[in-house]
Coordinates of C-alpha atoms in Angstrom, one line a residue:
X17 CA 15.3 22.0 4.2
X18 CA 17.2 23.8 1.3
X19 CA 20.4 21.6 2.5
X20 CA 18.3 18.3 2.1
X21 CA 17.0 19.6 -1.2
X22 CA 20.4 20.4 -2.5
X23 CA 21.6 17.0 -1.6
X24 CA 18.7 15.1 -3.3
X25 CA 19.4 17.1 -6.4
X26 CA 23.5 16.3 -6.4
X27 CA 21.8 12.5 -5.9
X28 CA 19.7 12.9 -9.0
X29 CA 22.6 14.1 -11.2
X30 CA 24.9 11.6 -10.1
X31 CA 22.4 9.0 -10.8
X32 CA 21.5 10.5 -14.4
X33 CA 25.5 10.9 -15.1
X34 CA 26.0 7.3 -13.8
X35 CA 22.9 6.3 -16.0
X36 CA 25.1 7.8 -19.3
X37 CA 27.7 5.4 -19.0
X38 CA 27.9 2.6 -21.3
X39 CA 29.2 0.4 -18.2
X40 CA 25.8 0.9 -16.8
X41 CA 23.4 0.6 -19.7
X42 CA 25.1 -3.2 -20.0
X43 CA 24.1 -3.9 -17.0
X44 CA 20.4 -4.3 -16.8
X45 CA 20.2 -4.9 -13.0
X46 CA 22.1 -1.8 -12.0
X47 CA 20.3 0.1 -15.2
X48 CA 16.7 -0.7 -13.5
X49 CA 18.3 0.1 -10.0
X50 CA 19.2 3.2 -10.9
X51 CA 15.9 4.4 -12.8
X52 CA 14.0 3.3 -9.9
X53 CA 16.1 5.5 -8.0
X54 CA 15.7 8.8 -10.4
X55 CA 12.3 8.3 -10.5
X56 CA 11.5 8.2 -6.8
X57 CA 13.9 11.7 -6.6
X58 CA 12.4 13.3 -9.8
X59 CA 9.1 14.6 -8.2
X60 CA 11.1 16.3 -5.2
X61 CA 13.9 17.5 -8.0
X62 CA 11.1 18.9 -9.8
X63 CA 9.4 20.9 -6.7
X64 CA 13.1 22.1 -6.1
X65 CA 13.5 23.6 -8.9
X66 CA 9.7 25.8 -9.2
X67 CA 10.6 26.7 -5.9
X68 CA 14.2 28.3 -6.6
X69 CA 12.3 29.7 -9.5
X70 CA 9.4 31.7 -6.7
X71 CA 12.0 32.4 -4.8
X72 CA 14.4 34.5 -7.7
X73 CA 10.7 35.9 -8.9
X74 CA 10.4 37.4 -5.5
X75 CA 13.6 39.0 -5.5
X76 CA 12.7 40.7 -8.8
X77 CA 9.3 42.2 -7.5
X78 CA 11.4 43.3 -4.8
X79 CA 13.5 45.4 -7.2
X80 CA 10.5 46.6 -8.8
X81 CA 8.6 47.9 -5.4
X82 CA 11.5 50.6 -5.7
X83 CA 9.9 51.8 -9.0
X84 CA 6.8 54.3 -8.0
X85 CA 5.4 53.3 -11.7
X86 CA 5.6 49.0 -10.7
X87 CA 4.7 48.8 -7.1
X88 CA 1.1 48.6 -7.6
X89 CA 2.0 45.9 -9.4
X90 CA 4.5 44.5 -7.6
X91 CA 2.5 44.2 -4.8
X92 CA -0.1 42.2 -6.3
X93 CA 2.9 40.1 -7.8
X94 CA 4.0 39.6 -4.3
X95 CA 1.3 38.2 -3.4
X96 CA 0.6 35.8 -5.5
X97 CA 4.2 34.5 -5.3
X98 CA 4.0 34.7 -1.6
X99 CA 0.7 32.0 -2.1
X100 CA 2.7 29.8 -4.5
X101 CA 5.6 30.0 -2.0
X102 CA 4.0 29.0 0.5
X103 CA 2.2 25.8 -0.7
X104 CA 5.6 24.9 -2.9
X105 CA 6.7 24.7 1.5
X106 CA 4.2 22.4 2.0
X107 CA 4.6 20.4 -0.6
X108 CA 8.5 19.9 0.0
X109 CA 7.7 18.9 3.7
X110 CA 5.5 16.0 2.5
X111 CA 8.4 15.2 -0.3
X112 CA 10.9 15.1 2.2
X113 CA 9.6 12.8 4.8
X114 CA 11.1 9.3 5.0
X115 CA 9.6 7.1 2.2
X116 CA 8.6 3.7 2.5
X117 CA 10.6 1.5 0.9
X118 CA 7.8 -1.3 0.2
X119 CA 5.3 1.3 -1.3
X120 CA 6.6 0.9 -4.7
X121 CA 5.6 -3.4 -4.2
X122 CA 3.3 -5.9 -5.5
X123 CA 1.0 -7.3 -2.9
X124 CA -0.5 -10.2 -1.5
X125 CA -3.2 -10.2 0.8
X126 CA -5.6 -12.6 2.7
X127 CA -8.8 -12.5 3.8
X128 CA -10.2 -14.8 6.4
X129 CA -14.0 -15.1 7.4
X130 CA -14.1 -14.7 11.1
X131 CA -16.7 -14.0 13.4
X132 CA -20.3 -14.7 12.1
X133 CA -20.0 -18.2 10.2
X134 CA -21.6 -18.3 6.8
X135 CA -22.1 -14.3 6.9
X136 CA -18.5 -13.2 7.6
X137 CA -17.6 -15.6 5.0
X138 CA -20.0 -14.0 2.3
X139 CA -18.7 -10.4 3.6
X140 CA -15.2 -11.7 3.1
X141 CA -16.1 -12.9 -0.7
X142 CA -17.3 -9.2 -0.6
X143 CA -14.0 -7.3 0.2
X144 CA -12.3 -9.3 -2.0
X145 CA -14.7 -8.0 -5.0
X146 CA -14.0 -5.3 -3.3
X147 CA -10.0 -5.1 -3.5
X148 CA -10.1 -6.5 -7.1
X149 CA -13.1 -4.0 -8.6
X150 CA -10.7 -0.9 -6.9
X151 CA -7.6 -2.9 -8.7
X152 CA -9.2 -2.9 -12.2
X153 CA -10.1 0.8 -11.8
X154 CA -6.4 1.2 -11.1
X155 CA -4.7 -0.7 -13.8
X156 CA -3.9 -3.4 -11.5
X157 CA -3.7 -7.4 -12.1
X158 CA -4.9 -9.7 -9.6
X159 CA -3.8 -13.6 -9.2
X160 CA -5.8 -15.5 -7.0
X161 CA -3.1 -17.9 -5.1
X162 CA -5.4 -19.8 -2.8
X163 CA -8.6 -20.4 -1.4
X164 CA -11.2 -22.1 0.5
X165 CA -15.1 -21.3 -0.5
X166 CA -17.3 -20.7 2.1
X167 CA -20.5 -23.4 2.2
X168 CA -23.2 -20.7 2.0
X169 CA -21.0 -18.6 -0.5
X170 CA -17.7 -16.1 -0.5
X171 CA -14.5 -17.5 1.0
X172 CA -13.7 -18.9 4.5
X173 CA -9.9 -17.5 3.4
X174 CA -8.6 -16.6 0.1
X175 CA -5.0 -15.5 -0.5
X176 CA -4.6 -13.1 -3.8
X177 CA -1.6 -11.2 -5.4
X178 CA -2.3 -7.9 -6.6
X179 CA 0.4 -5.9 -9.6
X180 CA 0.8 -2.8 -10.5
X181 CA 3.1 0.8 -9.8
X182 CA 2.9 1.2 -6.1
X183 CA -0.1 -1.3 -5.0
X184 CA 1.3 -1.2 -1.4
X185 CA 1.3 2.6 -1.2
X186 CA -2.0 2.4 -1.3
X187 CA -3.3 -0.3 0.3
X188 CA -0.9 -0.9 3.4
X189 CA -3.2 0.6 5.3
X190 CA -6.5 -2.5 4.9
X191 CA -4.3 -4.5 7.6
X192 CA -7.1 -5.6 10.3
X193 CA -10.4 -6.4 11.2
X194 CA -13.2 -5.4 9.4
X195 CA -16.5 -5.4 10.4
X196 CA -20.2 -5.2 8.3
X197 CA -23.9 -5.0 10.3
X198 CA -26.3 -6.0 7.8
X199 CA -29.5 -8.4 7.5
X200 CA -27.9 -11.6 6.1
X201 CA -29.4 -13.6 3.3
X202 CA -29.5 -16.6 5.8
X203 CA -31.3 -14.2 8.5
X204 CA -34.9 -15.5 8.0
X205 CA -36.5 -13.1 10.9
X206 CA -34.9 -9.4 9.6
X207 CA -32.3 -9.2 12.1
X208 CA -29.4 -7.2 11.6
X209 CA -26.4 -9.3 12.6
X210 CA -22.4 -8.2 13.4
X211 CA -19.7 -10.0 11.8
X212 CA -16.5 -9.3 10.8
X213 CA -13.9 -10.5 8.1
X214 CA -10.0 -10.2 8.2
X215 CA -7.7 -8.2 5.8
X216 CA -3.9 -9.1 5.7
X217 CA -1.8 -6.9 3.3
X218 CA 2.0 -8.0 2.5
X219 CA 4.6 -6.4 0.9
X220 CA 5.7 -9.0 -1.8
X221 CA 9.2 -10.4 -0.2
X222 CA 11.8 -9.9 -3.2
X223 CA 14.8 -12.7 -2.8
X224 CA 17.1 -10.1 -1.5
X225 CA 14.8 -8.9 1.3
X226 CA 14.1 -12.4 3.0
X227 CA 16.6 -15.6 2.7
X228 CA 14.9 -19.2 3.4
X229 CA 16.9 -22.1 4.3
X230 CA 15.5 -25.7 2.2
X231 CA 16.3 -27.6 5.2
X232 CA 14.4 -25.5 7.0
X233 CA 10.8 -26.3 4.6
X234 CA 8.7 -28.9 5.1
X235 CA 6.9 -29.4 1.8
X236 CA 3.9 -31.7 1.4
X237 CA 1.9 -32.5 -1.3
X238 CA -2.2 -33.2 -1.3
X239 CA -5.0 -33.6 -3.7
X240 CA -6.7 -29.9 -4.4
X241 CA -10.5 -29.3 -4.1
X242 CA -13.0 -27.1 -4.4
X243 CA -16.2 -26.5 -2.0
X244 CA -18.4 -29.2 -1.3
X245 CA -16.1 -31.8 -3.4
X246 CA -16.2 -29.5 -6.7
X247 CA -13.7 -29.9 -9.1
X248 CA -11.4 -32.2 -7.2
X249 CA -8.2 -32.5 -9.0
X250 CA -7.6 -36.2 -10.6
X251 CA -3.9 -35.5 -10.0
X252 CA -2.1 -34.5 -6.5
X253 CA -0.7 -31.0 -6.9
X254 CA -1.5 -29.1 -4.0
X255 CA 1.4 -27.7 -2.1
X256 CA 1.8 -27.3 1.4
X257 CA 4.6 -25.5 2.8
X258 CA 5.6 -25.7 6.3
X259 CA 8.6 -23.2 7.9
X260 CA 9.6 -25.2 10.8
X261 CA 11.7 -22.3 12.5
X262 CA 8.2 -20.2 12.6
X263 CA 6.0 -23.4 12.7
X264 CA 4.5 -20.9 9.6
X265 CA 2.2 -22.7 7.3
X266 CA 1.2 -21.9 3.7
X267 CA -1.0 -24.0 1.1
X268 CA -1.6 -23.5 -2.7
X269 CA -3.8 -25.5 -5.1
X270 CA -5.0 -23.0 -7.5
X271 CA -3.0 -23.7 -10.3
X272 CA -3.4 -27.2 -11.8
X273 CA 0.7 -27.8 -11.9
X274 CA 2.3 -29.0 -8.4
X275 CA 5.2 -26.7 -9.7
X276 CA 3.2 -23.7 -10.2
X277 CA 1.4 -24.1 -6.6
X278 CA 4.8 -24.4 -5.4
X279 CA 6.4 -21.7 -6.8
X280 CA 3.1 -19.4 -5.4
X281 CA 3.0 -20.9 -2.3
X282 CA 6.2 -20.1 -1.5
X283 CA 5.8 -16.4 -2.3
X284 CA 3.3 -16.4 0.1
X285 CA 5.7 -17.5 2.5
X286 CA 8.4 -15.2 1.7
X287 CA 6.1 -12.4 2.1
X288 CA 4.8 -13.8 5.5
X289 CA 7.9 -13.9 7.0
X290 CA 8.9 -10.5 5.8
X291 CA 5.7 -8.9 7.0
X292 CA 7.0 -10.3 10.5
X293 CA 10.3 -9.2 10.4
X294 CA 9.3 -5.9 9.6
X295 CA 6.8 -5.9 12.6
X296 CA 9.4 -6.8 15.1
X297 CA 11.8 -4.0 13.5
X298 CA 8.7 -1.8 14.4
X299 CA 8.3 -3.2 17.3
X300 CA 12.0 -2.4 18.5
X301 CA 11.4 1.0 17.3
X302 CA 8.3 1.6 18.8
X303 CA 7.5 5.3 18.2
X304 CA 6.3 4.8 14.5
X305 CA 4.1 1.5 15.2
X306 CA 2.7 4.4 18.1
X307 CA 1.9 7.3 15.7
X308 CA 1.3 4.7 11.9
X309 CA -2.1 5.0 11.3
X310 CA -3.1 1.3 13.0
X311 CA -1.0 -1.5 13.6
X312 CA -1.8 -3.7 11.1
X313 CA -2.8 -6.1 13.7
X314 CA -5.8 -8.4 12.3
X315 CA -7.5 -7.9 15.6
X316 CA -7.7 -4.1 15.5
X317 CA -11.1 -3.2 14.6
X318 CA -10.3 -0.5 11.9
X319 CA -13.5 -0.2 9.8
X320 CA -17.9 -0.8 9.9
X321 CA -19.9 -1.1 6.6
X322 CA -23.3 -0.3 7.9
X323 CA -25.6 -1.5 5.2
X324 CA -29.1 -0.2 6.5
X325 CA -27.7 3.1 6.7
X326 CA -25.4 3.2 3.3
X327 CA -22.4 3.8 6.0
X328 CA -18.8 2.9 5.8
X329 CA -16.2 4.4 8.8
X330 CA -12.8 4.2 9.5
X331 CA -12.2 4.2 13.3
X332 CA -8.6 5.3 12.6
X333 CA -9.1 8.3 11.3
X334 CA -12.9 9.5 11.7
X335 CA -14.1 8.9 8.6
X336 CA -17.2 8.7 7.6
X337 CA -18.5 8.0 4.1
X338 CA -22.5 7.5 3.2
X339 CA -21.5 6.0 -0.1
X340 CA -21.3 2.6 1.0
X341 CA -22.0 1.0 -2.7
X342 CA -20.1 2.9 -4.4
X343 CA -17.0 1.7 -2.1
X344 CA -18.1 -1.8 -2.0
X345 CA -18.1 -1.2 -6.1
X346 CA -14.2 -0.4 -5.6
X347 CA -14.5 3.5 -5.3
X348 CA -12.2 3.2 -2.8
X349 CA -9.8 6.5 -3.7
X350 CA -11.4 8.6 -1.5
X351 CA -10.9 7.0 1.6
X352 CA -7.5 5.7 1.0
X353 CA -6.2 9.5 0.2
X354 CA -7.9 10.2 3.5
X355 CA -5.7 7.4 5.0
X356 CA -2.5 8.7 3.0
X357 CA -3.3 12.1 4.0
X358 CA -3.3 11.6 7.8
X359 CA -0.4 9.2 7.6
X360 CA 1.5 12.0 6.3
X361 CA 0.5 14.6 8.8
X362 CA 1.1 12.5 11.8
X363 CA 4.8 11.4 10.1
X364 CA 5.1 15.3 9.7
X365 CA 4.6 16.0 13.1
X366 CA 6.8 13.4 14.2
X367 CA 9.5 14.6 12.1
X368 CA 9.1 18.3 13.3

């Protein structure tokens, strides 16, 4: 452990002595590159250095259990430093495990209305409020990219990008199916019905992480519109993007220029067929797709909002929460730190 740490901290200081040379500070790219770098490090640095700092405090109450006068003292120094020690450990181990390299990303995600017609639709209208009420308590942007309205209200998909400092850190872990019991609006007799929506979260694919070949788009352009023939679009600017090598298929017709749908609809793409790639790198791997909490498969069942009872759990992780409201409100931190927190002890064990 202290080797790692010492490396990390020769890392840091070649990064901030690289950082003071005017080479560097003219070029922006490398200058960003390079702060992203330090920043990711400085926490761990940090922890490093408190630690080296318990551990020389130790030695001195050592010293001073010789002293008959101090070891009363001493002792109770001992202690206490022994305490601090001890979590500073524990706090390392989690700093040291292998970071994700997409947690500091933008996302985009999709939700689909799936099983339940015109009542998973609604409940998927209701994740996204969801999503974007947590996002605003976050200091988050989000950019609706696409979607389709359901007849009886919500969405039978929408498509969104959220911004902000590590959005995927956070929300990696909504990838699947997600399922509400409730007595629909359209329920005339009281019954409480099953249905479920779909999450999709996607690292955003930056240019150097996934390469697409034009010849390799087919790109076809339609007139947008709304539900029910609302606000149909006097000019044709939705895009539709076809990637004939992964017969993958992405539309856009939010924004009222065909260039701007374009533009989105292609980031869309980009981070489609990086989500994939980085499945089947899983895949190859195996042993973390195993022990990750879920597999960010949209048919894994990974959480029930039972409204009668004010319930939400995650199947993942045995989680159970009676503050349904207040999550479907965008209190979401809770549960998500649960999420991080078992992620980490499960990539703990597998590091040990």
């Amino acid at each position: 452990m202290i080797e790692r740490l010492k490396a990390i901290e020769e890392r840091y200081q070649q990064l901030n002595k690289e950082l003071l040379n005017p080479e560097t500070l003219s070029n922006i790219q490398r200058t960003t590159e390079i702060s992203k770098e330090m920043a990711d490090l400085e926490e761990t640095v940090n922890t490093y250095h408190t630690y080296q700092k318990v551990l020389e405090d130790i030695d001195s109450a050592k010293e001073m259990l010789k002293d008959e006068e101090l070891a009363d003292m001493a002792k109770e120094e001992m202690e206490n430093l022994a305490s601090k020690k001890e979590k500073l450990e524990h706090q390392i181990e989690l700093l040291l495990i292998p970071k994700d390299p997409n947690d500091g990303k933008n996302i985009i995600a999709e939700i689909r209305g799936a099983a339940g017609g015109d009542e998973a639709n609604i409940f998927a209208g209701d994740l996204y409020r969801m999503y974007q009420k947590y996002a605003e308590k976050q200091g988050w942007k989000t950019e609706v990219l696409d979607a389709t309205e359901g007849e009886a209200g919500g969405f039978a998909q929408i498509q969104f990008m959220i911004k902000g400092n590590n959005v995927y850190s956070k929300l990696k872990y909504e990838s699947g199916s997600h399922r509400v019991q409730r007595v629909p609006e359209t329920e005339s007799q009281g019954r409480i019905q099953t249905s479920t929506a779909t999450v999709l979260i996607m690292p955003e694919a930056e240019d150097v992480n996934i390469e697409i070949n034009p010849q390799d788009l087919r790109i076809d352009i339609f007139r947008s519109s709304g539900c029910g023939g609302q606000g149909v679009n006097t000019t044709d600017s939705a895009v539709r993007i076809t990637h004939l090598p992964t017969n993958t298929v992405v539309t856009c017709q939010n924004e009222r220029s065909q260039i701007q749908n374009k533009e989105q609809a292609m980031k869309v793409l980009k981070a489609r067929l990086y989500e994939a790639e980085l499945q089947r790198q899983e895949e190859e791997l195996g042993t973390e797709r195993r022990n990750k909490i879920g597999t960010g498969n949209r048919a894994e069942k990974i959480r029930t909002y039972n409204y009668p009872q004010n319930r939400v759990t995650d199947h993942r992780i045995g989680y159970t929460s009676n503050n349904l409201d207040r999550i479907m409100n965008g209190d979401l931190e809770d549960l998500i730190e649960s999420l991080i927190t078992e992620d980490q002890k499960r990539k703990l064990a597998q590091e040990v």
